[in-house]
């Protein structure tokens, strides 16, 4: 018993922090006990379930990475994976391959994501604040923030809450560059890599904020040009390491016209009422308001207790966090910039992904300055702030989750054709294609004179025997760059065919120039040269990056031992 007491006293701080972080994870994941998927916005939830199922089908078909969701839209195929990255969805997809039902796999992903966010936030916050107690408070403020919980249980913003894993890494990287003489420049690269791996809009916001921060500190870089060299090296490596993401994306974007070229959301119409900042819970409707809630904003009041902070970065984090929150509101003139490139964010509240961790870091550093050296007051403040976040987090969850029978995802969910049409705002469909029309249209292989041909479906593949008199076929697949077609004639020779979309850009895939070939005709998505080359470039770059990191650490360790 005495040994256990001694062990606890010796490791008391670590044990307390661990228990606080574990409590935060359990609180954030409390609604996972329900059988249903709670009060999620169903069209978006349905789309993310399609993404998981699409990755699972790719695994079973031996295809990597997933490019087109073969079963989506009742078999027409949806190329969302080339525009909206699915790589972290391989975790729930593998669980589904192993036999877990998709609803349970989705919940497992939420749990693992929350654990990962807790780990990265704590690690990065401790580096910035130099305090484990402040870091644990910062982590709790982030994990139990209203926006993060709303992302999971209200909006089903899967890619956005996955991006939360990497936002703290980027923030720590910027802090390290500006405040710690750029000792870990690779953190910026890892943060940007992770953001592009999860959510392209959050990545773009991160790049914009990164450039603004560096522009405001241009004098520092001019005084230390070696930092510019380090950052340029990181930028080059990051671009090469993410080639497998941005090259296929850009290739498809410029290969034709898609629905996302005609935005459905005007960012000026999606601003936040100031009153929403102070609501204990946000609400979700067609305008998608999401609140900040009281706890983090209340903690700002602690600033009046100290005339001047010991660390200038405390105020910098607080000011930047407040500015980002204000920008999400109607105070900022979004109507003037809504039609510019800044309109790509769709919803101003997406800045909360950065505002909340940044503001939480400022509050955590303020706590460390005010209370950490005052034992009794420090403990009371720690308990109060942590308890307030836990209470408001539970209140948020209680108000926004439910056990609705309609949201119980049962076995055979995708056997219902209706469920294969939940693809959100349909951004990645060819421009003139609408899900409603595909729902009403029968999937047939048709000749130019309207004859129907029997065919066989495969994984992103259609095959059939050619018929006399046909020089053009309409194939029941949506056109994306990367489809190939060939005929195997009676002599066993293969003849490549031209694959195009129709003149009216309705999106269907067509075959031209049959040149009187007869035999078994196969159409299959095989990808493009750019897709395959970018995978190789990224793989080699990542291996080199990891290898360099290992060798660099060994060199530093050897130098320390020699000293």
Coordinates of C-alpha atoms in Angstrom, one line a residue:
X1 CA 0.0 0.0 0.0
X2 CA 2.8 2.4 0.9
X3 CA 4.5 1.7 -2.4
X4 CA 1.3 2.6 -4.2
X5 CA 1.0 5.8 -2.3
X6 CA 4.7 6.6 -3.0
X7 CA 4.2 5.8 -6.7
X8 CA 1.1 8.1 -6.8
X9 CA 2.9 11.0 -5.0
X10 CA 6.0 10.6 -7.3
X11 CA 3.8 10.6 -10.4
X12 CA 0.9 12.6 -9.1
X13 CA 1.0 15.3 -11.8
X14 CA 1.1 12.8 -14.7
X15 CA -1.7 10.7 -13.2
X16 CA -4.0 13.7 -12.6
X17 CA -3.4 15.0 -16.2
X18 CA -4.0 11.5 -17.6
X19 CA -7.3 11.1 -15.7
X20 CA -8.4 14.6 -16.8
X21 CA -7.7 13.8 -20.4
X22 CA -9.4 10.4 -20.2
X23 CA -12.4 12.1 -18.6
X24 CA -12.5 14.5 -21.5
X25 CA -12.5 11.7 -24.1
X26 CA -15.2 9.8 -22.3
X27 CA -17.4 12.9 -22.0
X28 CA -17.0 13.7 -25.7
X29 CA -17.8 10.1 -26.7
X30 CA -20.7 9.8 -24.2
X31 CA -23.4 9.7 -26.9
X32 CA -21.8 6.8 -28.6
X33 CA -23.6 4.6 -26.1
X34 CA -26.8 5.2 -28.1
X35 CA -27.7 2.6 -30.8
X36 CA -28.5 5.4 -33.3
X37 CA -26.1 7.9 -34.7
X38 CA -27.8 10.7 -32.8
X39 CA -29.0 14.0 -34.2
X40 CA -26.8 14.1 -37.2
X41 CA -27.7 16.0 -40.3
X42 CA -28.7 13.0 -42.3
X43 CA -27.7 13.9 -45.9
X44 CA -24.1 14.6 -44.8
X45 CA -24.0 11.5 -42.5
X46 CA -25.3 9.4 -45.4
X47 CA -22.6 10.7 -47.6
X48 CA -19.8 9.8 -45.2
X49 CA -21.2 6.3 -44.7
X50 CA -21.1 6.0 -48.5
X51 CA -17.4 7.1 -48.4
X52 CA -16.6 4.4 -45.8
X53 CA -18.5 1.8 -47.8
X54 CA -16.8 2.9 -51.0
X55 CA -13.3 2.5 -49.4
X56 CA -14.3 -0.9 -48.1
X57 CA -15.4 -2.0 -51.6
X58 CA -12.1 -0.8 -53.0
X59 CA -10.2 -2.9 -50.4
X60 CA -12.2 -6.0 -51.2
X61 CA -11.6 -5.4 -54.9
X62 CA -7.8 -5.0 -54.3
X63 CA -7.8 -1.4 -55.5
X64 CA -5.7 1.3 -53.8
X65 CA -6.5 4.1 -53.4
X66 CA -10.3 4.2 -53.9
X67 CA -11.2 6.5 -56.8
X68 CA -14.8 5.9 -57.6
X69 CA -17.5 4.6 -55.2
X70 CA -18.7 1.8 -57.4
X71 CA -22.1 1.2 -55.7
X72 CA -23.1 4.9 -55.2
X73 CA -26.0 6.3 -57.1
X74 CA -27.4 2.8 -57.7
X75 CA -24.3 1.8 -59.6
X76 CA -23.6 4.9 -61.7
X77 CA -20.5 5.5 -59.6
X78 CA -19.4 8.6 -57.8
X79 CA -15.9 10.0 -58.1
X80 CA -15.9 11.8 -54.8
X81 CA -12.7 10.1 -53.5
X82 CA -10.6 12.0 -56.1
X83 CA -11.9 15.3 -54.7
X84 CA -12.6 14.6 -51.1
X85 CA -9.8 12.6 -49.4
X86 CA -10.7 9.3 -47.8
X87 CA -7.3 8.0 -46.5
X88 CA -8.2 8.2 -42.8
X89 CA -11.5 6.4 -43.6
X90 CA -9.5 3.3 -44.3
X91 CA -9.6 2.7 -40.5
X92 CA -13.4 2.2 -40.3
X93 CA -13.4 0.6 -43.7
X94 CA -11.0 -2.1 -42.5
X95 CA -13.2 -2.7 -39.5
X96 CA -16.1 -3.2 -41.9
X97 CA -14.0 -5.7 -43.9
X98 CA -13.3 -7.6 -40.7
X99 CA -17.1 -7.9 -40.1
X100 CA -18.0 -4.9 -38.0
X101 CA -21.2 -3.2 -39.1
X102 CA -20.8 0.3 -40.6
X103 CA -22.5 2.1 -37.8
X104 CA -20.2 0.6 -35.2
X105 CA -17.2 1.3 -37.4
X106 CA -18.3 4.9 -37.7
X107 CA -18.5 5.2 -33.9
X108 CA -15.1 3.5 -33.5
X109 CA -13.7 6.2 -35.9
X110 CA -15.2 9.0 -33.7
X111 CA -13.6 7.4 -30.6
X112 CA -10.2 7.0 -32.2
X113 CA -10.3 10.5 -33.7
X114 CA -11.1 12.0 -30.3
X115 CA -8.2 10.1 -28.7
X116 CA -5.9 11.3 -31.5
X117 CA -7.1 14.9 -31.1
X118 CA -6.5 14.7 -27.4
X119 CA -3.0 13.4 -28.0
X120 CA -1.9 16.0 -30.6
X121 CA -3.5 18.9 -28.8
X122 CA -1.9 18.0 -25.5
X123 CA 1.5 17.5 -27.0
X124 CA 1.4 20.7 -28.9
X125 CA -0.2 22.7 -26.1
X126 CA 2.5 21.6 -23.7
X127 CA 5.2 22.6 -26.1
X128 CA 3.7 26.1 -26.4
X129 CA 2.6 26.6 -22.8
X130 CA 5.5 24.8 -21.0
X131 CA 2.9 23.5 -18.5
X132 CA 1.3 20.1 -18.3
X133 CA -1.7 21.4 -16.4
X134 CA -2.2 24.3 -18.8
X135 CA -1.9 21.8 -21.7
X136 CA -4.5 19.5 -20.2
X137 CA -6.9 22.5 -19.8
X138 CA -6.3 23.6 -23.4
X139 CA -7.0 20.0 -24.6
X140 CA -10.2 19.8 -22.6
X141 CA -11.3 23.2 -24.0
X142 CA -10.7 21.9 -27.5
X143 CA -12.2 18.4 -27.2
X144 CA -15.3 19.6 -25.3
X145 CA -15.7 22.8 -27.4
X146 CA -19.1 23.3 -28.8
X147 CA -17.9 23.4 -32.4
X148 CA -16.1 20.0 -32.2
X149 CA -19.1 18.3 -30.6
X150 CA -21.4 19.9 -33.1
X151 CA -19.1 18.7 -35.9
X152 CA -19.5 15.1 -34.7
X153 CA -23.1 14.9 -33.5
X154 CA -24.9 17.6 -35.3
X155 CA -23.3 18.3 -38.7
X156 CA -21.6 14.9 -39.2
X157 CA -18.7 17.0 -40.5
X158 CA -16.4 14.0 -40.7
X159 CA -13.5 15.6 -42.6
X160 CA -13.6 18.7 -40.5
X161 CA -13.4 16.9 -37.2
X162 CA -10.6 14.6 -38.6
X163 CA -8.8 17.8 -39.5
X164 CA -8.8 18.8 -35.8
X165 CA -6.1 16.2 -35.3
X166 CA -3.6 18.3 -37.3
X167 CA -4.6 21.9 -36.6
X168 CA -2.7 22.0 -33.2
X169 CA 0.4 20.6 -35.0
X170 CA 0.3 23.5 -37.5
X171 CA -0.2 26.0 -34.7
X172 CA 2.7 24.6 -32.8
X173 CA 4.8 24.7 -35.9
X174 CA 4.1 28.4 -36.5
X175 CA 4.8 29.1 -32.8
X176 CA 8.1 27.2 -33.0
X177 CA 9.1 29.1 -36.1
X178 CA 8.4 32.6 -34.7
X179 CA 9.2 32.0 -31.0
X180 CA 11.6 29.1 -30.7
X181 CA 14.0 29.9 -33.6
X182 CA 12.5 27.4 -36.0
X183 CA 13.8 24.3 -34.2
X184 CA 11.0 22.0 -35.6
X185 CA 10.1 23.4 -39.1
X186 CA 8.8 19.9 -40.1
X187 CA 5.8 20.4 -37.8
X188 CA 4.4 22.9 -40.3
X189 CA 4.9 20.3 -43.0
X190 CA 3.2 17.6 -40.9
X191 CA 0.3 19.9 -40.1
X192 CA -0.3 20.9 -43.7
X193 CA 0.1 17.3 -44.9
X194 CA -2.5 16.2 -42.4
X195 CA -4.9 19.0 -43.2
X196 CA -4.8 18.2 -46.9
X197 CA -5.1 14.5 -46.1
X198 CA -8.4 15.2 -44.3
X199 CA -10.2 18.4 -45.5
X200 CA -9.1 20.6 -48.4
X201 CA -11.0 23.7 -47.2
X202 CA -9.4 23.6 -43.7
X203 CA -6.0 23.1 -45.5
X204 CA -6.6 26.2 -47.6
X205 CA -7.6 28.2 -44.5
X206 CA -4.5 27.0 -42.8
X207 CA -2.3 28.1 -45.7
X208 CA -3.9 31.6 -45.7
X209 CA -3.5 32.0 -41.9
X210 CA 0.1 30.7 -42.2
X211 CA 1.0 33.3 -44.8
X212 CA -0.6 36.1 -42.9
X213 CA 1.3 35.2 -39.7
X214 CA 4.6 35.1 -41.6
X215 CA 3.8 38.3 -43.5
X216 CA 3.2 40.1 -40.1
X217 CA 6.6 38.8 -39.0
X218 CA 8.6 39.5 -42.2
X219 CA 11.2 41.5 -40.3
X220 CA 12.2 38.5 -38.3
X221 CA 12.6 36.4 -41.4
X222 CA 14.7 39.1 -43.1
X223 CA 17.0 39.2 -40.0
X224 CA 17.3 35.3 -40.1
X225 CA 17.4 34.2 -43.7
X226 CA 18.3 30.7 -42.7
X227 CA 14.7 30.3 -41.4
X228 CA 13.4 31.1 -44.9
X229 CA 15.7 28.4 -46.3
X230 CA 14.4 25.8 -43.8
X231 CA 10.8 26.7 -44.5
X232 CA 11.3 26.6 -48.3
X233 CA 12.7 23.1 -47.9
X234 CA 9.7 22.0 -45.8
X235 CA 7.4 23.6 -48.5
X236 CA 9.0 21.6 -51.3
X237 CA 8.9 18.3 -49.4
X238 CA 5.3 18.9 -48.4
X239 CA 4.3 19.6 -52.0
X240 CA 6.0 16.4 -53.2
X241 CA 4.7 14.3 -50.3
X242 CA 1.1 15.4 -51.0
X243 CA 1.3 14.9 -54.8
X244 CA -0.9 11.8 -54.5
X245 CA -3.6 14.1 -53.2
X246 CA -3.4 17.3 -55.2
X247 CA -2.4 16.0 -58.5
X248 CA -5.5 13.7 -59.0
X249 CA -7.7 16.5 -57.7
X250 CA -6.4 19.1 -60.1
X251 CA -6.4 16.7 -63.0
X252 CA -10.0 15.9 -62.5
X253 CA -10.9 19.6 -61.9
X254 CA -9.4 20.6 -65.2
X255 CA -10.7 17.6 -67.1
X256 CA -14.3 18.8 -67.3
X257 CA -17.0 20.9 -65.6
X258 CA -18.4 19.7 -62.3
X259 CA -21.2 20.9 -60.0
X260 CA -18.7 22.5 -57.6
X261 CA -17.8 24.9 -60.3
X262 CA -21.2 26.5 -59.6
X263 CA -21.2 27.0 -55.8
X264 CA -24.5 26.4 -54.1
X265 CA -23.5 28.4 -50.9
X266 CA -22.9 32.1 -50.6
X267 CA -20.5 32.7 -47.8
X268 CA -22.1 36.1 -47.0
X269 CA -25.4 34.3 -46.3
X270 CA -23.8 32.0 -43.8
X271 CA -22.3 34.4 -41.2
X272 CA -22.9 34.0 -37.5
X273 CA -25.2 36.2 -35.4
X274 CA -23.1 37.6 -32.5
X275 CA -25.6 36.2 -30.1
X276 CA -24.6 32.7 -31.2
X277 CA -21.2 33.1 -29.5
X278 CA -22.8 33.1 -26.0
X279 CA -25.3 30.3 -26.4
X280 CA -24.8 27.2 -24.4
X281 CA -25.7 25.1 -27.4
X282 CA -25.7 26.0 -31.0
X283 CA -28.4 24.9 -33.4
X284 CA -28.4 23.5 -36.9
X285 CA -30.8 24.5 -39.7
X286 CA -30.5 25.4 -43.4
X287 CA -28.1 28.2 -42.5
X288 CA -26.0 25.9 -40.4
X289 CA -25.4 28.1 -37.4
X290 CA -22.9 26.7 -34.9
X291 CA -22.2 28.5 -31.6
X292 CA -19.0 28.9 -29.6
X293 CA -20.8 28.6 -26.2
X294 CA -20.1 30.2 -22.9
X295 CA -17.0 28.4 -21.4
X296 CA -14.1 29.5 -23.6
X297 CA -15.4 33.1 -23.9
X298 CA -16.0 33.2 -20.1
X299 CA -12.3 32.3 -19.6
X300 CA -11.3 35.5 -21.4
X301 CA -12.5 37.4 -18.4
X302 CA -9.5 36.0 -16.5
X303 CA -7.4 38.4 -18.6
X304 CA -8.6 41.4 -16.5
X305 CA -6.9 39.8 -13.4
X306 CA -3.5 40.4 -14.8
X307 CA -2.2 43.9 -15.9
X308 CA 0.5 42.6 -18.1
X309 CA 1.3 39.0 -19.2
X310 CA 4.8 37.6 -18.6
X311 CA 4.8 36.0 -22.0
X312 CA 3.8 38.1 -25.0
X313 CA 2.5 35.0 -26.8
X314 CA -0.3 34.7 -24.3
X315 CA -2.0 37.9 -25.6
X316 CA -1.1 37.1 -29.1
X317 CA -3.0 33.8 -29.0
X318 CA -6.0 35.4 -27.2
X319 CA -6.1 38.3 -29.7
X320 CA -5.8 36.1 -32.8
X321 CA -8.5 33.8 -31.4
X322 CA -10.9 36.6 -30.7
X323 CA -10.2 38.1 -34.2
X324 CA -11.0 34.8 -35.9
X325 CA -14.2 34.5 -34.0
X326 CA -15.3 38.0 -34.9
X327 CA -14.5 37.3 -38.6
X328 CA -17.1 34.5 -38.5
X329 CA -19.9 37.0 -37.6
X330 CA -21.8 39.6 -39.5
X331 CA -19.4 42.2 -38.2
X332 CA -16.9 41.2 -40.9
X333 CA -18.0 42.4 -44.4
X334 CA -18.3 39.0 -46.1
X335 CA -20.7 40.5 -48.7
X336 CA -17.6 42.3 -50.1
X337 CA -15.4 39.2 -50.4
X338 CA -18.1 36.5 -50.9
X339 CA -17.6 36.5 -54.6
X340 CA -13.8 36.4 -54.4
X341 CA -11.5 33.5 -53.9
X342 CA -12.3 33.7 -50.1
X343 CA -15.8 32.4 -50.9
X344 CA -14.4 28.9 -51.2
X345 CA -14.9 28.4 -47.4
X346 CA -18.7 28.3 -47.8
X347 CA -19.3 28.8 -44.1
X348 CA -17.4 31.5 -42.1
X349 CA -17.7 29.3 -39.0
X350 CA -15.2 27.0 -40.4
X351 CA -12.6 29.4 -38.9
X352 CA -13.6 28.0 -35.6
X353 CA -11.3 25.0 -36.3
X354 CA -8.5 27.4 -35.8
X355 CA -10.1 30.0 -33.5
X356 CA -11.0 27.5 -30.7
X357 CA -7.5 25.8 -30.3
X358 CA -5.7 29.2 -30.7
X359 CA -8.0 30.9 -28.1
X360 CA -7.8 27.9 -25.8
X361 CA -4.0 28.0 -25.9
X362 CA -4.1 31.7 -24.9
X363 CA -6.5 31.0 -22.0
X364 CA -4.3 28.0 -20.9
X365 CA -1.2 30.1 -20.9
X366 CA -3.0 32.8 -19.0
X367 CA -4.1 30.2 -16.4
X368 CA -0.4 29.1 -16.0
X369 CA 0.7 32.7 -15.3
X370 CA -2.2 33.4 -12.9
X371 CA -2.5 30.3 -10.9
X372 CA 0.1 27.6 -11.4
X373 CA 2.5 28.8 -8.8
X374 CA -0.3 29.4 -6.3
X375 CA -1.0 25.9 -5.1
X376 CA -4.5 26.2 -3.6
X377 CA -5.8 28.8 -6.0
X378 CA -4.3 26.9 -8.9
X379 CA -6.0 23.7 -7.9
X380 CA -9.3 25.4 -7.5
X381 CA -9.1 27.2 -10.8
X382 CA -8.1 24.0 -12.5
X383 CA -11.1 22.1 -11.1
X384 CA -13.4 25.0 -11.8
X385 CA -12.3 25.5 -15.5
X386 CA -12.2 21.8 -16.2
X387 CA -15.6 21.2 -14.5
X388 CA -17.2 24.1 -16.4
X389 CA -16.0 22.6 -19.7
X390 CA -17.3 19.2 -18.7
X391 CA -20.7 20.5 -17.6
X392 CA -21.2 22.6 -20.7
X393 CA -20.0 19.8 -22.9
X394 CA -22.5 17.4 -21.4
X395 CA -25.2 20.0 -21.7
X396 CA -24.4 20.5 -25.4
X397 CA -24.6 16.7 -25.9
X398 CA -27.8 16.4 -24.1
X399 CA -29.4 19.1 -26.2
X400 CA -28.2 18.0 -29.5
X401 CA -28.3 14.2 -29.5
X402 CA -31.0 11.7 -29.4
X403 CA -31.8 8.0 -29.9
X404 CA -34.0 8.4 -32.9
X405 CA -35.2 5.1 -34.4
X406 CA -34.8 6.7 -37.9
X407 CA -31.1 7.1 -37.4
X408 CA -30.4 3.5 -36.5
X409 CA -28.2 2.2 -39.4
X410 CA -29.1 -1.5 -39.7
X411 CA -27.4 -4.4 -41.5
X412 CA -28.0 -4.2 -45.3
X413 CA -28.2 -0.4 -45.2
X414 CA -26.9 0.0 -48.7
X415 CA -29.2 -2.7 -50.1
X416 CA -31.8 0.1 -50.1
X417 CA -31.2 2.0 -53.3
X418 CA -32.3 5.3 -51.8
X419 CA -29.3 5.2 -49.4
X420 CA -26.8 5.1 -52.2
X421 CA -28.0 8.6 -53.3
X422 CA -26.9 10.5 -50.2
X423 CA -24.0 12.5 -51.7
X424 CA -24.4 15.8 -49.9
X425 CA -24.6 18.8 -52.3
X426 CA -23.5 16.6 -55.2
X427 CA -20.4 18.8 -55.8
X428 CA -18.4 16.1 -57.6
X429 CA -21.0 15.2 -60.2
X430 CA -20.5 16.3 -63.8
X431 CA -22.0 19.8 -64.1
X432 CA -25.3 18.9 -65.7
X433 CA -25.9 15.7 -63.8
X434 CA -28.4 15.6 -60.9
X435 CA -28.9 12.8 -58.5
X436 CA -32.7 13.0 -59.0
X437 CA -32.4 12.3 -62.7
X438 CA -30.1 9.3 -62.1
X439 CA -32.6 8.0 -59.6
X440 CA -35.3 8.0 -62.2
X441 CA -33.1 6.6 -65.0
X442 CA -32.7 2.9 -65.6
X443 CA -29.1 1.7 -66.0
X444 CA -28.9 0.3 -69.5
X445 CA -26.2 -0.2 -72.2
X446 CA -27.8 1.5 -75.2
X447 CA -26.7 1.6 -78.9
X448 CA -27.1 4.8 -80.9
X449 CA -30.4 3.6 -82.3
X450 CA -31.8 2.9 -78.8
X451 CA -31.3 -0.9 -78.6
X452 CA -30.6 -2.3 -75.1
X453 CA -27.7 -4.7 -74.7
X454 CA -27.3 -7.2 -71.9
X455 CA -24.2 -6.4 -69.8
X456 CA -22.3 -7.6 -66.7
X457 CA -21.4 -5.3 -63.8
X458 CA -18.1 -5.4 -62.0
X459 CA -16.1 -3.1 -59.8
X460 CA -16.2 0.1 -61.7
X461 CA -16.5 -2.1 -64.8
X462 CA -19.1 -2.9 -67.4
X463 CA -18.7 -5.7 -70.0
X464 CA -20.9 -7.0 -72.8
X465 CA -20.9 -8.6 -76.2
X466 CA -21.0 -6.1 -79.1
X467 CA -24.0 -6.2 -81.4
X468 CA -24.2 -5.8 -85.2
X469 CA -24.7 -2.3 -86.6
X470 CA -23.6 -0.4 -83.5
X471 CA -20.8 2.1 -83.7
X472 CA -21.6 4.0 -80.5
X473 CA -22.7 2.8 -77.0
X474 CA -24.0 4.6 -74.0
X475 CA -22.6 3.1 -70.9
X476 CA -24.4 3.3 -67.5
X477 CA -21.5 4.9 -65.7
X478 CA -20.7 8.6 -65.0
X479 CA -17.7 10.0 -66.8
X480 CA -14.5 10.7 -64.9
X481 CA -11.1 10.9 -66.5
X482 CA -9.3 7.6 -66.2
X483 CA -11.9 5.2 -67.8
X484 CA -10.5 2.9 -70.4
X485 CA -12.2 0.5 -72.9
X486 CA -11.2 -2.3 -75.1
X487 CA -12.6 -5.1 -77.2
X488 CA -11.3 -8.7 -77.1
X489 CA -12.1 -10.1 -80.6
X490 CA -12.6 -13.7 -81.5
X491 CA -8.8 -14.1 -82.2
X492 CA -8.0 -12.9 -78.7
X493 CA -6.6 -9.6 -79.7
X494 CA -7.3 -6.4 -77.7
X495 CA -8.4 -3.2 -79.4
X496 CA -8.5 0.0 -77.4
X497 CA -11.5 2.3 -77.8
X498 CA -12.1 6.0 -77.3
X499 CA -14.0 6.9 -74.1
X500 CA -15.8 10.3 -74.0
X501 CA -18.7 12.0 -72.4
X502 CA -21.7 13.1 -74.4
X503 CA -22.0 16.4 -76.3
X504 CA -24.6 17.8 -73.9
X505 CA -22.4 17.1 -70.9
X506 CA -25.1 15.0 -69.2
X507 CA -22.3 13.0 -67.6
X508 CA -22.8 9.5 -69.1
X509 CA -19.9 7.7 -70.5
X510 CA -19.8 6.9 -74.2
X511 CA -17.7 4.8 -76.5
X512 CA -16.8 5.9 -80.0
X513 CA -14.8 4.6 -83.0
X514 CA -15.6 0.9 -82.8
X515 CA -14.2 0.5 -86.3
X516 CA -16.3 -2.7 -86.9
X517 CA -14.5 -4.6 -84.1
X518 CA -16.6 -7.4 -82.7
X519 CA -16.3 -9.3 -79.4
X520 CA -16.3 -8.8 -75.7
X521 CA -16.3 -5.1 -74.9
X522 CA -15.0 -4.0 -71.4
X523 CA -15.1 -0.6 -69.8
X524 CA -13.2 -0.2 -66.6
X525 CA -11.8 2.7 -64.5
X526 CA -8.0 2.1 -64.4
X527 CA -6.9 5.6 -63.4
X528 CA -4.5 8.0 -65.1
X529 CA -0.7 8.2 -65.6
X530 CA -0.7 11.3 -63.4
X531 CA -2.5 9.5 -60.6
X532 CA 0.0 6.6 -60.6
X533 CA 3.1 8.8 -61.0
X534 CA 2.0 11.0 -58.1
X535 CA 1.6 8.0 -55.8
X536 CA 5.2 7.0 -56.6
X537 CA 6.5 10.5 -56.0
X538 CA 4.7 10.9 -52.7
X539 CA 5.8 7.4 -51.5
X540 CA 9.5 8.1 -52.3
X541 CA 9.3 11.5 -50.7
X542 CA 7.6 10.2 -47.5
X543 CA 10.2 7.4 -47.2
X544 CA 13.0 9.9 -47.7
X545 CA 11.4 12.3 -45.2
X546 CA 11.0 9.6 -42.5
X547 CA 14.5 8.3 -43.2
X548 CA 16.1 11.8 -43.0
X549 CA 14.2 12.4 -39.7
X550 CA 15.5 9.1 -38.2
X551 CA 19.1 9.8 -39.3
X552 CA 19.0 13.4 -38.0
X553 CA 17.7 12.3 -34.6
X554 CA 20.5 9.7 -34.4
X555 CA 23.1 12.3 -35.3
X556 CA 21.8 14.7 -32.6
X557 CA 21.8 11.9 -30.0
X558 CA 25.4 11.0 -30.9
X559 CA 26.5 14.6 -30.6
X560 CA 24.8 14.9 -27.1
X561 CA 26.6 11.7 -26.0
X562 CA 29.9 13.0 -27.2
X563 CA 29.4 16.2 -25.2

